[in-house]
Amino acid sequence: MFRPFSWMLSAVMLFLTLSQAIRPASAQPAAPGGTAVYLGKPLDYWTAQAAAVRKTDDAETIVSALTQAFQSGDFNTMVAAADGLRAMGPQAKTAAPALAGILDHIQPWVRTAAMDALAAMGSEAVPALIQAFQTGSEGTQVRVAMVLDVIGPDAKSALPVLEAAARVETDAMRTRLEGIIASIRGEEGGAGVRRRAVASFSDSDEATFVAVAAKTDDWPQFRGPRRDAISTETGLLSQWPEGGPKLLWKREGLGKGYSSVSIAGGKIFTMGDRKDADGNEQQYALAYDLETRDELWATRVGPPHSDGPRCTPTWDEGTVYVLGTAGELLALEADSGKVVWKRSLPDDFGGQMMSVWKFSESPLIDGDQLICTPGGPEATMVALNKKTGETIWKCAMPAIGDAGRDGAGYSSAVVAQLAGVRQYVQMLGRGVIGVDARTGRFLWGYNRIANGVANITSPIVRGDFVFATTSYKTGSVLLHIGRDGDQFAAEEIYFLGPRDFENHHGGVVLLGDYVYGGDGQNRGNPVCLKLATGEIQWKERGPADGSAAVLYADGHFIFRYDRGPLALIEATPETLRVKSTFEPIRGDGPAWAHPVIHHGLLYLRHGDLLACYDLRAGD
């Protein structure tokens, strides 16, 4: 049984692990000169002590003071404190949980400093690193693996966790993990992984490993490599020129639809409804050459919909996966468009939608599995062999409440590690659920967040916490996913009503400790809220009408409004700062397709039109 009032403990845990901007209760106020003090001394005093300390009685006090400084929330202070802890090496072991708890920090130099300090602790940091790997985000897992690689043979206690992860990861990530495992075992060569003589994690190291974990530095699926609408690209314009970024090219002929684009292997993939050679409208998957924009192939998927498809194609290892509005699921050769296999969600799995706008999901590839959501009573979610289309497992969802409607929603699933178990988290007609990635066992569900019209926004996950939001007078929720043996439960940490925050469509982005997105039914009023508490940091009327699809890159958010305009908004919880706006060339209908950034270029789909703008800042 879960203990009564355990939500209070969960909230405290989230507060401690996510809220970097909160001053620790034991830290003293700033001195008259404005310098913060910790245990009665300024930070410079403690970093000097850390650099000089050996095995003395003062080590525990120094670590305590530096840990307080590290939790101050000020980025420069955090880095200086982490550097001090690194100088102390294994003597700073009590700070390991605090350091490991921020490996997904918004600022690269903060998480890099924390990684350096953890590596310097050697074996003393391994328990905290294992805990972070088991409970953290994908980004945290990547950085933990990097630290364990540097620790080497002293990290042998982490081998079972890494070996288990390697069995379920993608081919590219599995290869890297196997190299790290070999390195920890002390095997020569270790799958070609070079050990560093000195632990130092540069931004480029991290960016390289993150790209490996995501399988590509392309934009291979809906909302990017990690399905979080976060681009890791830098060197982009921080202010747009009058009239907007330079238009490089435009391509017409995509047909009707709200599908965004995926970009991989030198090709652009999307979907659209357009006429065939006989003049009959059909639904197609489309491929274009990235350099020339020439159409490479068009493969019929199924019958057209009133305003076109919604699915963004998913590229993986030379295959493209698409879902038509009538539920046709196809695997296509990326080079030719040839059908590799085909399934029907309604015919094969009894699939059904919660309401009238038909199937909209973008398939998820996880290792050798394709995950999709038929929404049927016996197959709410299914895992298929990505190479053959054969069924691996089917998950039948039990009743979780009366809110909403039976059937699939309009969301796309995400993969996460929750309560120590790899899960697929999805928003359905009846609410948000978690399903065991290996077996397809239904683990937990939460009904209150469902509405009966359309549940659209994909959930976001941090540690053991899930944030979900829907519109139509519903709101937002933060859940803690707990576990008691084989039983899982979703505990409500807070619920925000529709007057506080409700995302209709366009998605939300978790950056650092804050959630950013557009608020309101058919609106995109910019909002920043604190994940841990639900506190609204800022919310103002949007710079344009309509809903907004949101994308983060290089310190800024791009809000793409459905009437066409774009806004460049600084990524800060301090206040809303709209840096620039511009009117791109337009197509027909709502501009609901999510924007994409690839190699410094911005891709905007609007109905029949695809336009490409140059965001590169130059020299």
C-alpha positions as a printed NumPy array, in Angstrom:
array([[  0.   ,   0.   ,   0.   ],
       [  1.115,   3.533,  -0.688],
       [  1.386,   5.524,   2.499],
       [ -1.306,   8.14 ,   3.231],
       [ -0.31 ,  11.664,   2.306],
       [  2.634,  10.356,   0.263],
       [  1.855,  13.097,  -2.236],
       [  3.289,  15.523,   0.3  ],
       [  6.577,  13.623,   0.358],
       [  6.546,  13.471,  -3.432],
       [  6.087,  17.207,  -3.675],
       [  8.983,  17.806,  -1.302],
       [ 11.222,  15.444,  -3.275],
       [ 10.364,  17.172,  -6.541],
       [ 10.943,  20.542,  -4.919],
       [ 14.42 ,  19.499,  -3.816],
       [ 15.482,  17.87 ,  -7.066],
       [ 13.982,  20.231,  -9.606],
       [ 13.957,  23.704,  -8.09 ],
       [ 17.423,  25.072,  -8.767],
       [ 16.374,  28.641,  -8.068],
       [ 15.37 ,  28.074,  -4.433],
       [ 17.767,  29.206,  -1.682],
       [ 18.478,  26.402,   0.815],
       [ 16.923,  26.985,   4.208],
       [ 20.31 ,  26.848,   5.924],
       [ 22.003,  29.378,   3.656],
       [ 22.499,  32.797,   5.2  ],
       [ 21.295,  35.997,   3.536],
       [ 23.719,  38.088,   1.569],
       [ 26.229,  40.095,   3.544],
       [ 25.935,  43.918,   3.533],
       [ 28.224,  44.077,   0.509],
       [ 25.854,  41.817,  -1.437],
       [ 27.926,  38.591,  -1.273],
       [ 26.011,  35.475,  -0.209],
       [ 27.508,  33.513,   2.655],
       [ 27.303,  29.827,   3.471],
       [ 27.865,  28.618,   7.027],
       [ 29.053,  32.128,   7.845],
       [ 31.641,  32.463,   5.071],
       [ 31.552,  33.661,   1.431],
       [ 31.887,  31.198,  -1.422],
       [ 35.466,  32.24 ,  -2.214],
       [ 36.521,  31.169,   1.281],
       [ 35.061,  27.684,   0.84 ],
       [ 36.439,  27.107,  -2.657],
       [ 39.903,  28.087,  -1.374],
       [ 39.49 ,  25.655,   1.521],
       [ 38.381,  22.944,  -0.878],
       [ 41.465,  23.419,  -3.031],
       [ 43.752,  23.092,  -0.003],
       [ 41.952,  20.461,   2.035],
       [ 43.358,  17.038,   2.706],
       [ 41.939,  14.468,   5.084],
       [ 41.034,  16.765,   7.948],
       [ 38.104,  17.276,  10.228],
       [ 37.091,  20.27 ,   8.117],
       [ 36.13 ,  18.278,   5.023],
       [ 32.537,  17.646,   6.097],
       [ 31.954,  21.33 ,   6.827],
       [ 33.447,  22.408,   3.505],
       [ 31.273,  19.94 ,   1.592],
       [ 28.18 ,  21.138,   3.461],
       [ 28.895,  24.771,   2.618],
       [ 29.663,  24.049,  -1.041],
       [ 26.528,  21.915,  -1.359],
       [ 24.456,  24.815,  -0.071],
       [ 26.117,  27.107,  -2.595],
       [ 25.498,  24.581,  -5.358],
       [ 21.778,  24.635,  -4.527],
       [ 21.626,  28.447,  -4.659],
       [ 20.193,  28.574,  -8.18 ],
       [ 22.728,  31.141,  -9.398],
       [ 24.522,  29.567, -12.352],
       [ 27.953,  31.094, -11.678],
       [ 27.744,  30.113,  -8.013],
       [ 26.72 ,  26.569,  -8.929],
       [ 29.681,  26.137, -11.256],
       [ 32.16 ,  27.554,  -8.718],
       [ 30.775,  25.293,  -5.995],
       [ 30.921,  22.232,  -8.256],
       [ 34.533,  23.049,  -9.106],
       [ 35.301,  23.193,  -5.39 ],
       [ 33.668,  19.81 ,  -4.84 ],
       [ 35.648,  18.387,  -7.731],
       [ 38.872,  19.513,  -6.07 ],
       [ 37.914,  17.52 ,  -2.973],
       [ 37.41 ,  14.305,  -4.939],
       [ 36.082,  11.343,  -2.922],
       [ 35.904,  13.463,   0.231],
       [ 32.905,  15.258,  -1.317],
       [ 30.85 ,  12.065,  -1.623],
       [ 27.925,  13.403,   0.431],
       [ 27.317,  15.979,  -2.303],
       [ 26.911,  13.311,  -4.984],
       [ 23.077,  13.087,  -4.825],
       [ 22.736,  16.866,  -5.246],
       [ 25.122,  16.86 ,  -8.204],
       [ 23.511,  13.852,  -9.859],
       [ 20.095,  15.398,  -9.375],
       [ 20.765,  18.249, -11.808],
       [ 22.346,  16.408, -14.726],
       [ 19.428,  17.591, -16.85 ],
       [ 19.976,  21.251, -15.932],
       [ 19.043,  23.87 , -18.508],
       [ 22.569,  25.362, -18.585],
       [ 25.278,  23.163, -20.171],
       [ 28.089,  24.608, -18.074],
       [ 26.24 ,  23.77 , -14.847],
       [ 25.678,  20.136, -15.75 ],
       [ 29.211,  19.852, -17.162],
       [ 30.659,  21.12 , -13.863],
       [ 28.506,  18.624, -11.967],
       [ 29.703,  15.773, -14.197],
       [ 33.339,  16.717, -13.597],
       [ 32.794,  16.741,  -9.829],
       [ 31.035,  13.37 ,  -9.854],
       [ 33.8  ,  11.795, -11.924],
       [ 36.402,  13.133,  -9.482],
       [ 34.597,  11.334,  -6.623],
       [ 35.163,   8.011,  -8.352],
       [ 33.497,   4.987,  -6.769],
       [ 31.983,   7.128,  -4.01 ],
       [ 29.648,   8.723,  -6.563],
       [ 28.474,   5.484,  -8.164],
       [ 25.431,   4.834,  -5.906],
       [ 24.053,   8.309,  -6.645],
       [ 24.794,   7.857, -10.35 ],
       [ 22.951,   4.527, -10.438],
       [ 19.945,   6.143,  -8.788],
       [ 20.007,   8.991, -11.324],
       [ 20.284,   6.545, -14.238],
       [ 17.306,   4.519, -13.021],
       [ 15.028,   7.473, -12.333],
       [ 16.251,  10.3  , -14.555],
       [ 15.409,  11.518, -18.022],
       [ 17.066,  10.212, -21.179],
       [ 19.448,  13.166, -21.059],
       [ 20.368,  12.324, -17.471],
       [ 21.003,   8.696, -18.43 ],
       [ 23.323,   9.801, -21.21 ],
       [ 25.363,  12.007, -18.863],
       [ 25.478,   9.377, -16.128],
       [ 26.877,   6.882, -18.634],
       [ 29.552,   9.398, -19.617],
       [ 30.614,   9.849, -15.991],
       [ 30.692,   6.099, -15.369],
       [ 32.859,   5.712, -18.466],
       [ 35.454,   8.027, -16.937],
       [ 35.28 ,   6.375, -13.492],
       [ 36.015,   3.099, -15.24 ],
       [ 36.655,  -0.132, -13.271],
       [ 35.72 ,   1.587, -10.003],
       [ 32.135,   1.772, -11.336],
       [ 31.624,  -2.005, -11.587],
       [ 28.6  ,  -1.887,  -9.275],
       [ 26.775,  -0.01 , -12.062],
       [ 27.257,  -2.816, -14.601],
       [ 23.912,  -4.603, -13.981],
       [ 21.989,  -1.379, -14.595],
       [ 23.943,  -0.531, -17.76 ],
       [ 23.692,  -4.089, -19.081],
       [ 19.917,  -4.097, -18.584],
       [ 19.619,  -0.777, -20.401],
       [ 21.767,  -1.981, -23.288],
       [ 19.363,  -4.847, -23.923],
       [ 16.434,  -2.522, -24.681],
       [ 18.142,   0.504, -26.245],
       [ 18.438,   1.495, -29.89 ],
       [ 21.285,  -0.008, -31.901],
       [ 23.348,   3.176, -31.78 ],
       [ 22.864,   3.715, -28.059],
       [ 23.427,   0.009, -27.362],
       [ 26.784,   0.163, -29.133],
       [ 27.879,   3.112, -27.025],
       [ 26.691,   1.506, -23.78 ],
       [ 28.469,  -1.732, -24.649],
       [ 31.664,   0.257, -25.122],
       [ 31.232,   1.869, -21.702],
       [ 30.486,  -1.522, -20.14 ],
       [ 33.691,  -2.909, -21.648],
       [ 35.575,   0.135, -20.384],
       [ 34.298,  -0.376, -16.837],
       [ 35.259,  -4.036, -16.998],
       [ 38.754,  -2.937, -17.941],
       [ 38.702,  -4.667, -21.29 ],
       [ 41.211,  -3.391, -23.808],
       [ 39.706,  -1.387, -26.614],
       [ 36.23 ,  -1.459, -25.112],
       [ 34.325,  -1.352, -28.435],
       [ 36.536,   1.457, -29.565],
       [ 35.662,   3.782, -26.683],
       [ 38.608,   5.957, -25.682],
       [ 39.014,   6.529, -21.942],
       [ 39.92 ,  10.029, -20.814],
       [ 42.966,  10.347, -18.598],
       [ 41.436,  13.392, -16.897],
       [ 37.718,  13.78 , -16.283],
       [ 36.533,  16.844, -18.159],
       [ 33.204,  17.019, -19.944],
       [ 33.03 ,  19.65 , -22.639],
       [ 29.826,  20.79 , -24.306],
       [ 30.977,  19.149, -27.522],
       [ 31.466,  15.806, -25.754],
       [ 27.953,  15.959, -24.393],
       [ 26.426,  17.087, -27.665],
       [ 28.097,  14.192, -29.47 ],
       [ 26.822,  11.619, -27.   ],
       [ 23.325,  13.076, -26.944],
       [ 23.261,  12.827, -30.733],
       [ 24.288,   9.156, -30.499],
       [ 21.598,   8.498, -27.917],
       [ 19.023,  10.085, -30.207],
       [ 20.396,   8.045, -33.149],
       [ 21.016,  11.067, -35.361],
       [ 21.667,  14.786, -35.436],
       [ 18.801,  15.033, -37.935],
       [ 15.141,  15.703, -37.082],
       [ 13.845,  12.165, -37.667],
       [ 10.402,  12.318, -36.082],
       [  7.648,  14.436, -34.572],
       [  9.081,  17.088, -32.206],
       [ 12.674,  16.061, -32.881],
       [ 15.139,  13.342, -31.886],
       [ 13.886,  13.125, -28.289],
       [ 10.251,  14.085, -28.952],
       [ 10.642,  17.118, -26.698],
       [ 10.619,  19.974, -29.272],
       [ 14.131,  20.943, -28.172],
       [ 16.827,  21.613, -30.75 ],
       [ 20.433,  21.386, -29.555],
       [ 21.669,  23.64 , -32.354],
       [ 23.491,  26.874, -31.562],
       [ 24.739,  29.866, -33.521],
       [ 21.214,  30.975, -34.408],
       [ 19.832,  34.491, -34.688],
       [ 18.922,  35.968, -31.301],
       [ 16.997,  38.756, -33.017],
       [ 15.268,  38.521, -36.372],
       [ 15.834,  41.289, -38.934],
       [ 12.951,  43.491, -39.982],
       [ 10.776,  41.389, -42.248],
       [ 12.04 ,  38.18 , -40.679],
       [ 14.808,  35.709, -41.477],
       [ 15.845,  35.276, -45.091],
       [ 13.572,  33.051, -47.17 ],
       [ 15.82 ,  30.506, -48.905],
       [ 13.21 ,  28.581, -50.874],
       [  9.624,  27.418, -50.995],
       [  8.091,  24.207, -52.344],
       [  4.461,  23.763, -53.284],
       [  2.57 ,  20.598, -54.118],
       [  2.481,  18.896, -50.693],
       [ -1.315,  18.819, -50.669],
       [ -3.651,  19.403, -47.739],
       [ -2.61 ,  18.429, -44.261],
       [ -1.217,  19.377, -40.887],
       [  1.681,  16.907, -40.94 ],
       [  4.994,  18.491, -40.048],
       [  8.251,  17.369, -41.678],
       [ 10.921,  14.952, -40.563],
       [ 14.428,  15.259, -41.985],
       [ 16.967,  12.446, -42.125],
       [ 19.392,  10.841, -44.546],
       [ 19.384,  13.843, -46.877],
       [ 15.605,  13.699, -47.364],
       [ 12.499,  15.552, -46.199],
       [  9.455,  13.44 , -45.349],
       [  5.86 ,  14.524, -44.842],
       [  2.271,  13.603, -45.754],
       [ -0.511,  15.264, -47.74 ],
       [ -3.83 ,  14.777, -49.492],
       [ -3.653,  15.551, -53.213],
       [ -4.999,  14.29 , -56.532],
       [ -3.695,  11.199, -58.27 ],
       [ -3.21 ,  10.789, -62.034],
       [ -6.943,  10.152, -62.465],
       [ -7.897,  13.322, -60.622],
       [ -9.046,  11.504, -57.48 ],
       [ -7.85 ,  12.827, -54.141],
       [ -5.736,  10.38 , -52.138],
       [ -3.559,  10.485, -49.028],
       [  0.183,  10.184, -49.652],
       [  3.475,   9.849, -47.839],
       [  5.983,  12.121, -49.59 ],
       [  9.765,  12.377, -49.838],
       [ 11.876,  15.267, -51.197],
       [ 15.582,  15.675, -51.76 ],
       [ 16.942,  17.962, -49.027],
       [ 19.301,  19.841, -51.352],
       [ 17.331,  20.113, -54.582],
       [ 13.787,  19.896, -53.126],
       [ 12.903,  17.558, -55.988],
       [ 10.14 ,  15.086, -55.18 ],
       [ 11.678,  11.619, -54.843],
       [  8.556,   9.548, -54.359],
       [  4.898,   9.645, -53.336],
       [  3.343,   6.496, -51.858],
       [ -0.397,   6.199, -51.414],
       [ -1.335,   5.567, -47.795],
       [ -5.126,   5.522, -47.888],
       [ -8.261,   7.581, -48.454],
       [ -8.177,  11.355, -47.966],
       [ -9.551,  13.229, -44.975],
       [-11.536,  16.461, -45.045],
       [ -8.455,  18.567, -44.303],
       [ -5.627,  16.087, -44.695],
       [ -3.334,  13.945, -42.52 ],
       [ -1.85 ,  14.858, -39.155],
       [  0.929,  12.277, -38.707],
       [  4.563,  13.345, -39.052],
       [  6.576,  10.463, -40.596],
       [  9.079,   8.704, -38.345],
       [ 12.453,   7.816, -39.892],
       [ 14.573,   5.018, -38.43 ],
       [ 17.509,   3.159, -39.962],
       [ 16.439,   3.701, -43.563],
       [ 12.733,   3.062, -43.038],
       [  9.902,   5.592, -42.777],
       [  6.786,   4.851, -40.726],
       [  3.498,   6.67 , -41.363],
       [ -0.062,   6.503, -40.047],
       [ -2.958,   7.573, -42.242],
       [ -6.093,   9.194, -40.918],
       [ -8.122,   6.02 , -41.62 ],
       [ -5.661,   4.027, -39.493],
       [ -3.394,   2.567, -42.168],
       [  0.07 ,   2.017, -40.666],
       [  2.849,   1.62 , -43.245],
       [  6.575,   0.972, -43.19 ],
       [  8.254,   2.379, -46.311],
       [ 11.748,   2.183, -47.747],
       [ 13.16 ,   5.685, -47.26 ],
       [ 15.033,   5.618, -50.564],
       [ 12.201,   4.395, -52.776],
       [  8.894,   4.675, -50.909],
       [  8.304,   0.955, -51.46 ],
       [  5.939,  -0.602, -48.916],
       [  7.801,  -2.944, -46.549],
       [  4.736,  -3.912, -44.5  ],
       [  1.264,  -2.59 , -43.739],
       [ -1.214,  -2.943, -40.886],
       [ -4.653,  -1.46 , -40.215],
       [ -5.407,  -0.173, -36.725],
       [ -9.199,  -0.591, -37.11 ],
       [ -9.115,  -3.949, -38.941],
       [ -6.246,  -5.616, -37.081],
       [ -6.734,  -4.191, -33.585],
       [-10.303,  -2.903, -33.367],
       [ -8.912,   0.631, -33.289],
       [-11.155,   3.607, -32.662],
       [-10.775,   7.338, -32.058],
       [-12.289,   9.269, -29.19 ],
       [-13.922,  11.736, -31.607],
       [-14.311,  12.663, -35.252],
       [-10.886,  13.89 , -36.457],
       [ -9.478,  10.436, -37.132],
       [ -6.028,   8.969, -36.429],
       [ -3.332,  11.6  , -35.882],
       [ -0.492,   9.869, -34.021],
       [  3.135,   9.884, -35.151],
       [  4.536,   6.354, -34.563],
       [  7.255,   5.888, -31.935],
       [ 10.281,   3.671, -32.631],
       [ 11.989,   2.31 , -29.502],
       [ 14.736,  -0.198, -30.188],
       [ 13.19 ,  -2.927, -32.338],
       [  9.632,  -1.944, -31.401],
       [  7.144,   0.336, -33.114],
       [  4.637,   1.773, -30.659],
       [  1.231,   3.083, -31.677],
       [ -2.179,   3.57 , -30.12 ],
       [ -5.139,   1.913, -31.877],
       [ -7.433,   2.793, -28.958],
       [ -9.379,  -0.467, -29.214],
       [-10.85 ,  -2.264, -26.185],
       [ -8.457,  -5.222, -26.54 ],
       [ -5.548,  -3.254, -28.005],
       [ -5.41 ,   0.227, -26.585],
       [ -1.668,   0.349, -27.309],
       [  0.405,  -2.113, -29.324],
       [  4.063,  -2.902, -29.942],
       [  5.009,  -4.219, -33.37 ],
       [  8.24 ,  -5.573, -34.763],
       [  9.504,  -2.563, -36.701],
       [ 11.037,  -4.736, -39.414],
       [  8.095,  -7.07 , -40.07 ],
       [  5.018,  -5.409, -38.563],
       [  4.281,  -8.524, -36.492],
       [  2.575,  -7.977, -33.148],
       [  4.867,  -8.201, -30.113],
       [  2.253,  -7.315, -27.484],
       [ -1.146,  -5.702, -27.074],
       [ -2.222,  -3.685, -24.036],
       [ -5.902,  -3.678, -23.087],
       [ -6.669,  -0.633, -20.967],
       [ -8.936,  -1.107, -17.939],
       [-11.538,   1.453, -16.906],
       [ -9.836,   4.392, -15.185],
       [-12.759,   6.823, -14.87 ],
       [-15.714,   8.469, -16.529],
       [-14.046,  11.631, -17.858],
       [-13.366,  11.781, -21.591],
       [-14.293,   9.094, -24.094],
       [-13.086,   5.644, -25.065],
       [-10.582,   5.416, -27.894],
       [ -7.273,   6.905, -28.936],
       [ -6.54 ,  10.58 , -28.493],
       [ -4.604,  12.867, -30.817],
       [ -1.348,  12.651, -28.874],
       [  1.902,  10.844, -29.713],
       [  3.469,   8.538, -27.134],
       [  6.779,   9.163, -25.355],
       [  9.166,   6.706, -23.706],
       [ 10.417,   7.239, -20.157],
       [ 11.88 ,   5.539, -17.116],
       [  9.342,   5.817, -14.291],
       [  9.647,   4.175, -10.872],
       [ 12.509,   2.091, -12.234],
       [ 10.549,   0.668, -15.2  ],
       [ 10.806,   1.682, -18.843],
       [  7.34 ,   2.796, -19.932],
       [  5.375,   4.306, -22.774],
       [  3.384,   7.294, -21.603],
       [  0.423,   8.358, -23.699],
       [ -2.632,  10.611, -23.609],
       [ -5.807,   8.789, -24.623],
       [ -9.49 ,   9.579, -24.766],
       [ -9.813,   8.629, -21.091],
       [ -6.644,  10.297, -19.838],
       [ -2.924,   9.666, -19.454],
       [ -1.517,   6.161, -18.981],
       [  1.745,   4.255, -18.541],
       [  2.464,   0.874, -20.172],
       [  5.403,  -1.464, -19.501],
       [  7.712,  -1.184, -22.519],
       [  8.852,  -4.795, -22.332],
       [  5.62 ,  -6.665, -21.656],
       [  2.794,  -4.283, -22.576],
       [  1.323,  -4.545, -19.077],
       [ -0.922,  -1.642, -18.124],
       [  0.778,   0.042, -15.159],
       [ -1.219,   3.134, -14.228],
       [ -3.777,   5.632, -15.451],
       [ -5.15 ,   9.038, -14.524],
       [ -8.593,  10.097, -15.71 ],
       [ -9.259,  13.635, -14.425],
       [ -7.157,  15.295, -17.157],
       [ -9.327,  13.88 , -19.97 ],
       [-11.914,  15.889, -21.86 ],
       [-14.555,  14.45 , -24.164],
       [-13.656,  16.424, -27.302],
       [ -9.952,  16.019, -28.084],
       [ -6.939,  15.179, -25.901],
       [ -3.986,  16.327, -27.976],
       [ -0.814,  17.387, -26.152],
       [  1.874,  14.759, -25.533],
       [  2.821,  14.327, -21.856],
       [  6.267,  15.358, -20.639],
       [  8.31 ,  13.444, -18.062],
       [ 10.957,  14.436, -15.517],
       [ 12.241,  11.741, -13.181],
       [  9.215,   9.944, -11.728],
       [  6.887,  12.841, -12.534],
       [  4.511,  13.265, -15.492],
       [  3.018,  16.581, -16.598],
       [ -0.105,  16.442, -18.762],
       [ -2.38 ,  19.151, -20.1  ],
       [ -5.561,  19.316, -22.185],
       [ -7.98 ,  22.006, -23.242],
       [-11.772,  22.289, -23.555],
       [-12.089,  23.688, -20.022],
       [ -9.862,  21.038, -18.445],
       [ -6.381,  22.162, -17.322],
       [ -3.056,  20.615, -16.338],
       [ -1.733,  18.112, -13.819],
       [  1.56 ,  16.974, -12.325],
       [  1.609,  13.316, -11.311],
       [  4.09 ,  11.352,  -9.258],
       [  4.356,   7.746, -10.427],
       [  4.947,   5.551,  -7.399],
       [  5.5  ,   1.85 ,  -7.031],
       [  4.788,  -0.706,  -4.32 ],
       [  6.159,  -4.031,  -5.527],
       [  4.439,  -4.723,  -8.842],
       [  1.721,  -2.149,  -8.27 ],
       [  1.965,   1.357,  -9.694],
       [ -0.048,   4.45 ,  -8.86 ],
       [ -0.319,   7.989, -10.236],
       [ -0.57 ,  10.485,  -7.375],
       [ -1.759,  13.992,  -8.107],
       [  0.771,  16.591,  -6.904],
       [ -1.242,  19.54 ,  -8.176],
       [ -4.02 ,  20.29 , -10.64 ],
       [ -4.317,  23.58 , -12.492],
       [ -7.729,  24.559, -13.79 ],
       [ -8.36 ,  25.997, -17.251],
       [ -8.075,  29.555, -15.946],
       [ -4.493,  28.758, -14.906],
       [ -3.139,  26.763, -17.843],
       [ -4.614,  24.572, -20.552],
       [ -2.76 ,  23.744, -23.749],
       [ -5.073,  23.12 , -26.689],
       [ -2.548,  21.987, -29.284],
       [  0.948,  23.017, -30.265],
       [  2.572,  21.244, -27.346],
       [  4.552,  22.276, -24.295],
       [  8.303,  22.247, -23.7  ],
       [ 10.103,  21.413, -20.456],
       [ 13.292,  23.451, -20.203],
       [ 15.176,  23.233, -16.942],
       [ 12.626,  23.48 , -14.153],
       [  9.968,  25.261, -16.19 ],
       [  7.215,  24.379, -18.637],
       [  6.608,  26.75 , -21.54 ],
       [  3.706,  26.743, -23.962],
       [  0.585,  28.39 , -25.294],
       [ -2.434,  28.745, -23.018],
       [ -6.106,  28.739, -23.9  ],
       [ -8.593,  26.989, -26.133],
       [ -7.702,  27.932, -29.703],
       [ -5.188,  30.373, -28.256],
       [ -1.441,  30.483, -27.687],
       [ -0.956,  33.004, -24.908],
       [  2.672,  32.492, -23.797],
       [  3.015,  30.937, -20.35 ],
       [  5.906,  29.862, -18.144],
       [  5.086,  27.746, -15.099],
       [  7.263,  26.03 , -12.538],
       [  7.071,  22.272, -12.953],
       [  7.569,  21.445,  -9.287],
       [  4.806,  23.641,  -7.924],
       [  2.589,  24.713, -10.821],
       [  3.299,  28.35 ,  -9.972],
       [  2.751,  30.61 , -12.976],
       [  5.923,  32.641, -13.557],
       [  4.383,  34.741, -16.332],
       [  1.38 ,  34.661, -18.635],
       [  0.406,  37.352, -21.118],
       [ -1.703,  37.804, -24.186],
       [  0.016,  36.355, -27.218],
       [  1.627,  38.491, -29.911],
       [ -0.729,  36.868, -32.439],
       [ -4.134,  35.21 , -32.509],
       [ -4.762,  31.495, -32.54 ],
       [ -3.019,  28.51 , -31.011],
       [  0.773,  28.166, -31.12 ],
       [  3.158,  25.286, -31.824],
       [  6.3  ,  25.717, -29.728],
       [  9.938,  24.864, -30.47 ],
       [ 13.093,  25.642, -28.428],
       [ 16.557,  26.381, -29.851],
       [ 19.621,  28.321, -28.702],
       [ 18.124,  30.22 , -25.776],
       [ 14.813,  31.067, -27.421],
       [ 11.381,  29.676, -28.161],
       [  9.713,  29.937, -31.536],
       [  5.933,  30.243, -31.228],
       [  4.313,  29.462, -34.583],
       [  0.744,  30.799, -34.49 ],
       [ -1.975,  29.1  , -36.486],
       [ -2.808,  32.287, -38.384],
       [  0.756,  32.144, -39.724],
       [  2.863,  34.635, -37.672],
       [  5.954,  33.618, -35.706],
       [  7.317,  35.036, -32.455],
       [ 10.834,  34.686, -31.034],
       [ 10.597,  34.574, -27.228],
       [ 13.55 ,  34.523, -24.859],
       [ 13.749,  31.325, -22.807],
       [ 13.702,  32.76 , -19.294],
       [ 11.345,  32.351, -16.335],
       [ 12.   ,  35.959, -15.272],
       [  9.523,  37.697, -17.55 ],
       [  8.038,  37.422, -21.023],
       [ 10.457,  38.918, -23.553],
       [  9.238,  38.831, -27.144],
       [ 12.402,  39.496, -29.132],
       [ 10.982,  39.471, -32.674],
       [  7.94 ,  38.66 , -34.762],
       [  7.438,  38.175, -38.477],
       [  4.9  ,  37.082, -41.074],
       [  6.125,  34.165, -43.21 ],
       [  4.615,  33.34 , -46.57 ],
       [  1.361,  31.522, -46.089],
       [ -0.558,  28.567, -47.397],
       [ -4.215,  27.71 , -46.858],
       [ -5.998,  26.849, -43.625],
       [ -4.622,  26.841, -40.08 ],
       [ -0.82 ,  26.659, -39.771],
       [ -0.928,  23.82 , -37.255],
       [  2.152,  21.924, -38.477],
       [  4.948,  22.138, -35.902],
       [  8.058,  24.113, -36.948],
       [ 11.362,  22.286, -37.46 ],
       [ 14.995,  23.441, -37.191],
       [ 17.659,  21.457, -39.058],
       [ 21.26 ,  22.588, -39.518],
       [ 20.39 ,  26.227, -38.846],
       [ 17.391,  26.314, -41.174],
       [ 13.754,  26.756, -40.158],
       [ 11.153,  24.653, -41.991],
       [  7.512,  25.796, -41.959],
       [  4.718,  23.673, -43.399],
       [  1.452,  25.457, -44.143],
       [ -1.018,  23.364, -46.101],
       [  0.285,  22.764, -49.612],
       [  3.391,  24.915, -48.968],
       [  6.778,  24.193, -47.374],
       [  9.064,  27.202, -46.783],
       [ 12.671,  27.279, -45.57 ],
       [ 14.232,  30.244, -43.725],
       [ 17.84 ,  30.874, -42.707],
       [ 18.272,  31.24 , -38.924],
       [ 22.077,  31.097, -38.913],
       [ 23.691,  34.057, -37.198],
       [ 26.798,  33.99 , -39.401],
       [ 30.221,  35.278, -38.388]])
